[in-house]
Coordinates of C-alpha atoms in Angstrom, one line a residue:
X1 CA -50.2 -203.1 -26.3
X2 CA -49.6 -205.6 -23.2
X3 CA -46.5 -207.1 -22.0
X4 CA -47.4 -210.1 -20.4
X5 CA -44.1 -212.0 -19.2
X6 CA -40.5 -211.7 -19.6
X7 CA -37.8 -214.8 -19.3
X8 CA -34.1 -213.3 -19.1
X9 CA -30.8 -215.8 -19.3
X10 CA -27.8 -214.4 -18.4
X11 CA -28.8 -211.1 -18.5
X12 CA -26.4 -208.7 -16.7
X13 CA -27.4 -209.5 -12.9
X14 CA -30.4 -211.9 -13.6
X15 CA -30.2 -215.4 -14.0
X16 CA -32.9 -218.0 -15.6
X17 CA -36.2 -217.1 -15.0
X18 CA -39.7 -215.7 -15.9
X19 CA -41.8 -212.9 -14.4
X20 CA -45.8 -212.6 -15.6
X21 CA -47.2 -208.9 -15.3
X22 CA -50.4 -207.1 -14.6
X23 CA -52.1 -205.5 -17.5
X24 CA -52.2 -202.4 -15.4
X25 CA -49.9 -201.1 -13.0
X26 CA -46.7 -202.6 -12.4
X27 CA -44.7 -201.6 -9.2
X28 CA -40.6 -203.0 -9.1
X29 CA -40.0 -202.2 -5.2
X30 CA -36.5 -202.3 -3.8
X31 CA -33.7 -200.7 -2.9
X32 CA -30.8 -199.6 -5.3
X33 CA -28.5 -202.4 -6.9
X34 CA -30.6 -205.0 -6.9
X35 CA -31.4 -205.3 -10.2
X36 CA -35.1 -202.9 -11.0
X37 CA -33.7 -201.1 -13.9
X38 CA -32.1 -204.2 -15.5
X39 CA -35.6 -205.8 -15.4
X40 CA -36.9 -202.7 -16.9
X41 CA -34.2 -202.4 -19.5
X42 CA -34.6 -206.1 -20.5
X43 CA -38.0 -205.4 -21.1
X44 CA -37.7 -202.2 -23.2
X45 CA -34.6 -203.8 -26.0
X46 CA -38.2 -205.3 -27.3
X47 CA -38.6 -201.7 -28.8
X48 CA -35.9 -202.3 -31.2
X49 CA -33.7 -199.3 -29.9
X50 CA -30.7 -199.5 -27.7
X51 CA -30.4 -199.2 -23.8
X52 CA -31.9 -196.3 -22.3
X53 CA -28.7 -196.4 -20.6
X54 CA -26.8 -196.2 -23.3
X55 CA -25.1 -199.5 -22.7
X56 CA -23.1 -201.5 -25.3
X57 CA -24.1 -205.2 -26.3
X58 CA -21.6 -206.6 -23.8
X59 CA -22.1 -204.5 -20.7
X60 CA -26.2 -207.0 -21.0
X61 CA -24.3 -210.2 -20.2
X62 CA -23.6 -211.7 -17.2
X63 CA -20.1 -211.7 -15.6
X64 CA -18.2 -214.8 -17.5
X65 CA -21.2 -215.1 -19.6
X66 CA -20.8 -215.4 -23.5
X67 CA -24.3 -214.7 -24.7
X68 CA -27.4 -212.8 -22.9
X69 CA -30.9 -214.4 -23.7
X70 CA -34.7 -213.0 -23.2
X71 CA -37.9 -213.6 -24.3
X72 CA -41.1 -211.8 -24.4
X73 CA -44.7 -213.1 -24.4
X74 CA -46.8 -209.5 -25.7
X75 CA -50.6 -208.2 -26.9
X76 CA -50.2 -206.3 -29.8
X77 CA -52.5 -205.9 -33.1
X78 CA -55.0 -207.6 -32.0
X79 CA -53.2 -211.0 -31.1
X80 CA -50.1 -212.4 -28.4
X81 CA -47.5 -212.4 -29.7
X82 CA -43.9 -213.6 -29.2
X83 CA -40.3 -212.3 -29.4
X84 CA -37.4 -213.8 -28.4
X85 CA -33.4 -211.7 -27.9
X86 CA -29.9 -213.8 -28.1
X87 CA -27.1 -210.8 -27.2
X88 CA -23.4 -211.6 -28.4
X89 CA -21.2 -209.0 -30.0
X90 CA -24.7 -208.2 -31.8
X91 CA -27.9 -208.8 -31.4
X92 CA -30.2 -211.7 -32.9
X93 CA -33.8 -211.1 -33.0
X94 CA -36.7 -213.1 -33.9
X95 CA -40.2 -212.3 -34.2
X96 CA -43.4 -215.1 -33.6
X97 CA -41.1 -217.7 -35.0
X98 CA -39.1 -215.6 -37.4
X99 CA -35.8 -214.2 -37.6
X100 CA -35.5 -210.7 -38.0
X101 CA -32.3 -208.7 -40.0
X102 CA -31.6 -207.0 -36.6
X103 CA -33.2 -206.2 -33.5
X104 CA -34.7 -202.7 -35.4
X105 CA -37.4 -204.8 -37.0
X106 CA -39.0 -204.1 -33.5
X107 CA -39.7 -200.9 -34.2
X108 CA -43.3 -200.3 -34.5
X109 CA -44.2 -204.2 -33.1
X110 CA -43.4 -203.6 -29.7
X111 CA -43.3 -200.0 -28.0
X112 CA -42.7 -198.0 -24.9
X113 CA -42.3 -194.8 -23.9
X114 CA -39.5 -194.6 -21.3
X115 CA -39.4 -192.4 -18.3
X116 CA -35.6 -192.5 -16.7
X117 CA -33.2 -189.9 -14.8
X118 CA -31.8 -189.0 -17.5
X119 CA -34.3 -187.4 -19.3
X120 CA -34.7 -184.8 -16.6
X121 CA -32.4 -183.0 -19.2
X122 CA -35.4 -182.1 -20.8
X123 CA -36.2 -179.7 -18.5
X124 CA -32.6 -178.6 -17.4
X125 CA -30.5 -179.2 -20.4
X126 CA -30.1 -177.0 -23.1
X127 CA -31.9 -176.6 -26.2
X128 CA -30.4 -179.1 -28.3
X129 CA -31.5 -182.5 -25.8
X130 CA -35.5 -181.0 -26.5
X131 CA -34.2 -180.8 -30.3
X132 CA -33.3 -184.4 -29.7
X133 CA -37.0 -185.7 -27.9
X134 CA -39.1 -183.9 -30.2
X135 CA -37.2 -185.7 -33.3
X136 CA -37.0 -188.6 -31.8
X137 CA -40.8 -188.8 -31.3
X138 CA -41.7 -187.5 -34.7
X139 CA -39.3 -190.3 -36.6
X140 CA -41.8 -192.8 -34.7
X141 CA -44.7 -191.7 -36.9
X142 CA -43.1 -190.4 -39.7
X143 CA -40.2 -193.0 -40.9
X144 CA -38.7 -190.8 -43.7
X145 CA -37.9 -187.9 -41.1
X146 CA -34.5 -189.3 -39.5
X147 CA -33.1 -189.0 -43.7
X148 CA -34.5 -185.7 -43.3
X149 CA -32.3 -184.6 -40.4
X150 CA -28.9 -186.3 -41.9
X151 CA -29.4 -184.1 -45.3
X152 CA -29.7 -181.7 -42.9
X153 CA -26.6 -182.0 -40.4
X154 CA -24.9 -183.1 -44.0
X155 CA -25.4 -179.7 -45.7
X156 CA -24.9 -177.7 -42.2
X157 CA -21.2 -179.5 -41.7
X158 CA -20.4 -178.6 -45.7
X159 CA -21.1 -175.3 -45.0
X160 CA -19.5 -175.3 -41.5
X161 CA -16.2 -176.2 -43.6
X162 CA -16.8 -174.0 -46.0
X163 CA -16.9 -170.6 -43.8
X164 CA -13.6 -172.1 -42.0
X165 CA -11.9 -172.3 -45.4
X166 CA -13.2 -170.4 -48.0
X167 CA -13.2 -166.7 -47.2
X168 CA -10.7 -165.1 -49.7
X169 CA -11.8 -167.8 -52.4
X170 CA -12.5 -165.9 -55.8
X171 CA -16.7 -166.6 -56.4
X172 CA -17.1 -166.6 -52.4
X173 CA -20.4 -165.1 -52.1
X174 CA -21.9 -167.2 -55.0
X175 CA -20.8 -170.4 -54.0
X176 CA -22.2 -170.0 -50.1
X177 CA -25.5 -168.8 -51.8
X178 CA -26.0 -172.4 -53.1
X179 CA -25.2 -173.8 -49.5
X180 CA -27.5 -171.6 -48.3
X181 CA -30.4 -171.7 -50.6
X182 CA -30.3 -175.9 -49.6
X183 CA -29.6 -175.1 -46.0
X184 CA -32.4 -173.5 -46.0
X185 CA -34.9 -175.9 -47.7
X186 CA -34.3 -178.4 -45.8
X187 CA -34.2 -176.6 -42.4
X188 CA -38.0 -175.1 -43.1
X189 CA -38.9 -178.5 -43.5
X190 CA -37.6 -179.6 -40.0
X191 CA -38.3 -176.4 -38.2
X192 CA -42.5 -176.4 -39.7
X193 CA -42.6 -180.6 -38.7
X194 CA -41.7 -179.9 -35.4
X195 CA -43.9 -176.9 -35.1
X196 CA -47.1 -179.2 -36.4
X197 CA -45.5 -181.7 -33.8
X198 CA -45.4 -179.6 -30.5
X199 CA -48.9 -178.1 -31.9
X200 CA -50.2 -181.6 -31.4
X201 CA -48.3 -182.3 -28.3
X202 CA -49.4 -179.1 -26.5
X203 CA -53.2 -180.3 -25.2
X204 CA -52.1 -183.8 -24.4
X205 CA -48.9 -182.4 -22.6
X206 CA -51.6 -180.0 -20.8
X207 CA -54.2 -182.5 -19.5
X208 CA -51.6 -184.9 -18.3
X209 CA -49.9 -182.1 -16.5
X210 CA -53.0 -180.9 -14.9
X211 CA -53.6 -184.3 -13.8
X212 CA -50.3 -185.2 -12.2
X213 CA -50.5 -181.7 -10.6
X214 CA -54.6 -182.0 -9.6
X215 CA -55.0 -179.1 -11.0
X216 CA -52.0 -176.6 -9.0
X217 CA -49.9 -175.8 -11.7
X218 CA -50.1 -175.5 -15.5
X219 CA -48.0 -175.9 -18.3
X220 CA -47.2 -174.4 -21.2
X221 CA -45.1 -175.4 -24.6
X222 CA -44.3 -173.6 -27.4
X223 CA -41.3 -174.4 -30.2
X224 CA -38.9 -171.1 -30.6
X225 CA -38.0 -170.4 -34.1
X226 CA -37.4 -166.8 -35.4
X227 CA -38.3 -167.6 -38.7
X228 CA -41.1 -170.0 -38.9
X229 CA -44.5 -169.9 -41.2
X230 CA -46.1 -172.9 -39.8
X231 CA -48.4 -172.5 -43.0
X232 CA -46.1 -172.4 -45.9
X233 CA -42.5 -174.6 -45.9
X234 CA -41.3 -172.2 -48.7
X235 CA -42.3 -168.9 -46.7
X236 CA -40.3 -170.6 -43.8
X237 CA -37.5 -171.3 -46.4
X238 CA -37.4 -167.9 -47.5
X239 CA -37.0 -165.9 -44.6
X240 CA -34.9 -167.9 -43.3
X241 CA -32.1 -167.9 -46.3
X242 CA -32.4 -164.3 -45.3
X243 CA -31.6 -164.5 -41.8
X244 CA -28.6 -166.8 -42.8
X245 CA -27.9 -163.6 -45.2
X246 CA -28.0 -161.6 -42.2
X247 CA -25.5 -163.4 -40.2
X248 CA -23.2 -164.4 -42.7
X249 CA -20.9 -161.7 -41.0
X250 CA -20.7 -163.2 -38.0
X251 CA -20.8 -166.4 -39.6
X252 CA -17.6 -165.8 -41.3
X253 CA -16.1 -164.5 -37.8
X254 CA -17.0 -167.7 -36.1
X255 CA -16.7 -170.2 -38.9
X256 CA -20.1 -172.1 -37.7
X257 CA -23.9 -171.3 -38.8
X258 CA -25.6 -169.8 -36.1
X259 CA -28.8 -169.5 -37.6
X260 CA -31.2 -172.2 -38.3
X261 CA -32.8 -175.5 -37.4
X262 CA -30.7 -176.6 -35.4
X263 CA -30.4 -173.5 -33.1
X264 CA -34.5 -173.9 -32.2
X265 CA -35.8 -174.8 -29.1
X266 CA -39.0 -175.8 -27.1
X267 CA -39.9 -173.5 -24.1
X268 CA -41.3 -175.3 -21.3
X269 CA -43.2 -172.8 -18.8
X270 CA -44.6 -173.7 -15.5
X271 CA -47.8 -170.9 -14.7
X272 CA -46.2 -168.6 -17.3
X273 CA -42.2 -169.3 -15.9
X274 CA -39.3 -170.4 -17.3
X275 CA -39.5 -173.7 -15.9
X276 CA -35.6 -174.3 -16.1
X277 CA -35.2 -171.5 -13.8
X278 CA -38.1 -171.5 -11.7
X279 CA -39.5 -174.8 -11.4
X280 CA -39.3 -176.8 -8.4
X281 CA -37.6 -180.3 -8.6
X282 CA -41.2 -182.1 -8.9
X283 CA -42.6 -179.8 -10.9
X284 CA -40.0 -180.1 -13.2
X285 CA -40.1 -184.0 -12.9
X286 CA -44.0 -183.6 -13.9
X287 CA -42.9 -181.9 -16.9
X288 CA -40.6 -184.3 -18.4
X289 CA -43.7 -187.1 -17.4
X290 CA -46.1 -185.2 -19.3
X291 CA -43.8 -184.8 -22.1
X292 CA -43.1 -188.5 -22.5
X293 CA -46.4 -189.9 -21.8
X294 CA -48.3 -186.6 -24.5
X295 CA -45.5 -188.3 -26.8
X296 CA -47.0 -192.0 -25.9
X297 CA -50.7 -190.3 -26.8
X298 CA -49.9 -189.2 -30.1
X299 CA -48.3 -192.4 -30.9
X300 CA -50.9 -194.2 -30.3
X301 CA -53.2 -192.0 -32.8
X302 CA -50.9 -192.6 -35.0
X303 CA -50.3 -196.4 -34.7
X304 CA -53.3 -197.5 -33.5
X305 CA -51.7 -199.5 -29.9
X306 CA -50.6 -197.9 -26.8
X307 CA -47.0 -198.4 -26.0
X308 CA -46.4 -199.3 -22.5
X309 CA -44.8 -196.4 -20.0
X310 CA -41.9 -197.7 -18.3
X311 CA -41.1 -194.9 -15.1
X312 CA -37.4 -195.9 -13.9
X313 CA -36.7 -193.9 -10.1
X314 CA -39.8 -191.4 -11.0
X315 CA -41.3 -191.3 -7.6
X316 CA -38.7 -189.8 -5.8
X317 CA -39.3 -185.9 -5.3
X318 CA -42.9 -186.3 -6.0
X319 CA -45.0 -185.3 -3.8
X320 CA -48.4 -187.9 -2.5
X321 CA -50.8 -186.7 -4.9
X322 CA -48.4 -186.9 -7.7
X323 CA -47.4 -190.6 -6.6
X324 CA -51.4 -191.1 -6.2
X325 CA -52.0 -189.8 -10.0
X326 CA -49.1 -192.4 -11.3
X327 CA -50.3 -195.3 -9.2
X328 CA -54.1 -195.1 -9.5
X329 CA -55.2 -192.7 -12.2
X330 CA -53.5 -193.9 -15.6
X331 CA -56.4 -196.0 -16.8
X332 CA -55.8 -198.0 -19.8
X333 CA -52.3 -197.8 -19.7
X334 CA -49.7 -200.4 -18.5
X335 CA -47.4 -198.9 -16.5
X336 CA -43.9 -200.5 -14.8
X337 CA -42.8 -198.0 -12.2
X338 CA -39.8 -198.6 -10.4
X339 CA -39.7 -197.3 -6.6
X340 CA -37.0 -197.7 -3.4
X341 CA -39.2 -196.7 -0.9
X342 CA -41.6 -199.5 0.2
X343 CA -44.1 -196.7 1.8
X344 CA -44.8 -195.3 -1.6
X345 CA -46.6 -198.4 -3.2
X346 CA -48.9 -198.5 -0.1
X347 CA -51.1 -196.2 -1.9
X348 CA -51.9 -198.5 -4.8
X349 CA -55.7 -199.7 -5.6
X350 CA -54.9 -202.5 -8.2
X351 CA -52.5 -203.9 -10.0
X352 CA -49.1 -205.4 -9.4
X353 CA -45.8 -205.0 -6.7
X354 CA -43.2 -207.1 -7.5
X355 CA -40.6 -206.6 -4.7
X356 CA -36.7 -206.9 -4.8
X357 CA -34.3 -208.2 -2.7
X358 CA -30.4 -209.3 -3.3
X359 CA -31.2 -209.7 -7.0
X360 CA -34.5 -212.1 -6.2
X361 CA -38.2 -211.2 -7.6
X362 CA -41.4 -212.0 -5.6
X363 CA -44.8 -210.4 -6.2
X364 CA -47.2 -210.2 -3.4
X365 CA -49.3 -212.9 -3.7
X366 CA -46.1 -214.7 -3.2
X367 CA -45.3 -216.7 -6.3
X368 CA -41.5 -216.0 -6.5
X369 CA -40.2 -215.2 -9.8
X370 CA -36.7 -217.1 -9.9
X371 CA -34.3 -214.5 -11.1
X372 CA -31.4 -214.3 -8.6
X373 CA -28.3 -212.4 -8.7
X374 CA -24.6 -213.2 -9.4
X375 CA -23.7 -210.6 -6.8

């Protein structure tokens, strides 16, 4: 999967105009406010999902703009392809000449995996935001799973109220044995789907790891659940309807679940520490990069194309060899990379530097890419 050119209209700081990129590696040099990660967030709305920023609709347009407009020129499934993006109130998407129900029909056409500050989390948030990457990266093979997960939360918030309510109701007992007898169903199937997940994402997450670190460090992953068969759903099912047995004390007392799927959590180690606690600021950025781009591997067994890697601010508190390993040693990938400091790119062998200044692109065989700024 190869982006080839994007043309944004309107688009937050960007005005008219069309950049072409490598097939390789892509550097966006310049210093803050100038427009790299809108470039970078134009680009990845082609994936169907929403801002990696978490914007809404009208934060894309231009100041006393009415509508935002892009277009993207790709190589995917074994022919180019276009796509174009109108942005109102809502989003209008078309695909190779035809309009799409909504921008989600991207899903699966075009795809990325997407590397910003924000998902440093991973590493220092708690349990739920790994929850949140590993089922986010499973409902990209596996369509069905995101219904999975709302049964879930559905029958979790039903019980929730029920503990709150239903204490001294006559036929307690019985009735929360039917909440947790589907509790737990569904919950063994989450819990055993991410465990055959992060099975699969361990030696990818490993030889990515080892190469970003040459070789100094090592990582290691492994998905916490006290009651997990990996083998059997119903043996998973069964102990744990137990273990919400167990704690239906405290349960009661608290009037939440505290067992369950949605308690789990993926330890990340860094040579045999918590890396949390113990990791140093790069190593824990290496982490999180070999977590999204072992994600990006499995996709692409899965689906057959390799989404691009899009790495917004990544090379700060990296160290050279680090830098050297995301510059020069990601064959087959395309990769954008966004940077501030100018020294950084020095290092690259091939591939592209599109630099940045007061809103203006220019790559460095000098054929400026008209976007300028409204600022």
């Amino acid at each position: 999967m190869i982006a080839r050119r994007i043309f944004t209209q309107n688009y937050r700081n960007l005005v008219e105009g069309e950049i072409e990129f490598s097939d390789g590696v892509n550097v966006i040099s310049g210093q803050n406010g100038q427009g790299k990660t809108n470039l970078l967030e134009a680009l990845c709305l082609f994936t169907g999902v929403r801002s990696f920023r978490g914007a809404k609709n009208i934060e894309l347009i231009a100041k006393g703009e009415k509508y935002a407009r892009m277009e993207l020129g790709f190589f995917a499934e074994k022919r180019e392809q276009n796509a174009s993006l109108v942005i109102t109130d809502k989003k209008q998407a078309t695909l190779n000449g035809v309009k799409l129900a909504a921008a989600t029909g991207f899903i699966g056409k075009f795809c990325a995996v997407v590397f910003s500050p924000d998902n440093m989390s991973l590493v220092k948030g708690g349990s739920g935001e790994r929850r949140r990457f590993i089922d986010a990266a499973i409902s990209q093979q596996f369509p069905t799973y995101p219904r999975l997960l709302v049964e879930y939360n559905r029958i979790l918030a039903q019980r929730n109220a029920f503990l709150k309510k239903s204490a001294s109701t006559a036929g307690f007992e019985s009735m929360l044995e039917i909440w947790d007898e589907n509790l737990a169903k569904t919950g063994a199937r989450i819990s055993c789907k991410r465990a055959g997940y992060v099975s699969r994402l361990v030696g990818k997450t490993s030889e990515i790891f080892d190469g970003i670190s040459s070789g100094r460090d090592f990582i290691g992953l492994r998905y916490s659940c006290g009651y997990l068969n990996p083998d059997s759903v119903d043996e998973t099912a069964a102990t744990l309807k137990q273990q919400l047995e167990a704690h239906r004390a405290s349960d009661l007392a608290q009037g939440c679940t505290n067992y369950g799927a949605h308690r789990d959590d993926l330890i990340i180690l860094v040579n045999d520490m918590a890396a949390r606690s113990y990791a140093s600021q790069g190593q824990k950025r290496s982490c999180v990069l070999a977590l999204k781009l072992a994600e990006a591997s499995l996709l692409e067994e899965s689906a057959g194309e390799r989404p691009i890697a899009v790495l917004d601010d990544v090379m700060s508190e990296l160290d050279s060899m680090r830098q050297d390993y995301l510059l020069n040693h990601m064959n087959s990938w395309q990769v954008f990379i966004s940077c501030c400091d100018p020294h950084t790119v020095r290092g690259l062998d091939k591939g592209r530097i599109i630099n940045v200044e007061a809103g203006k692109f220019s790559s460095v065989n000098n054929k400026t890419q008209r976007i300028n700024s409204h600022e």
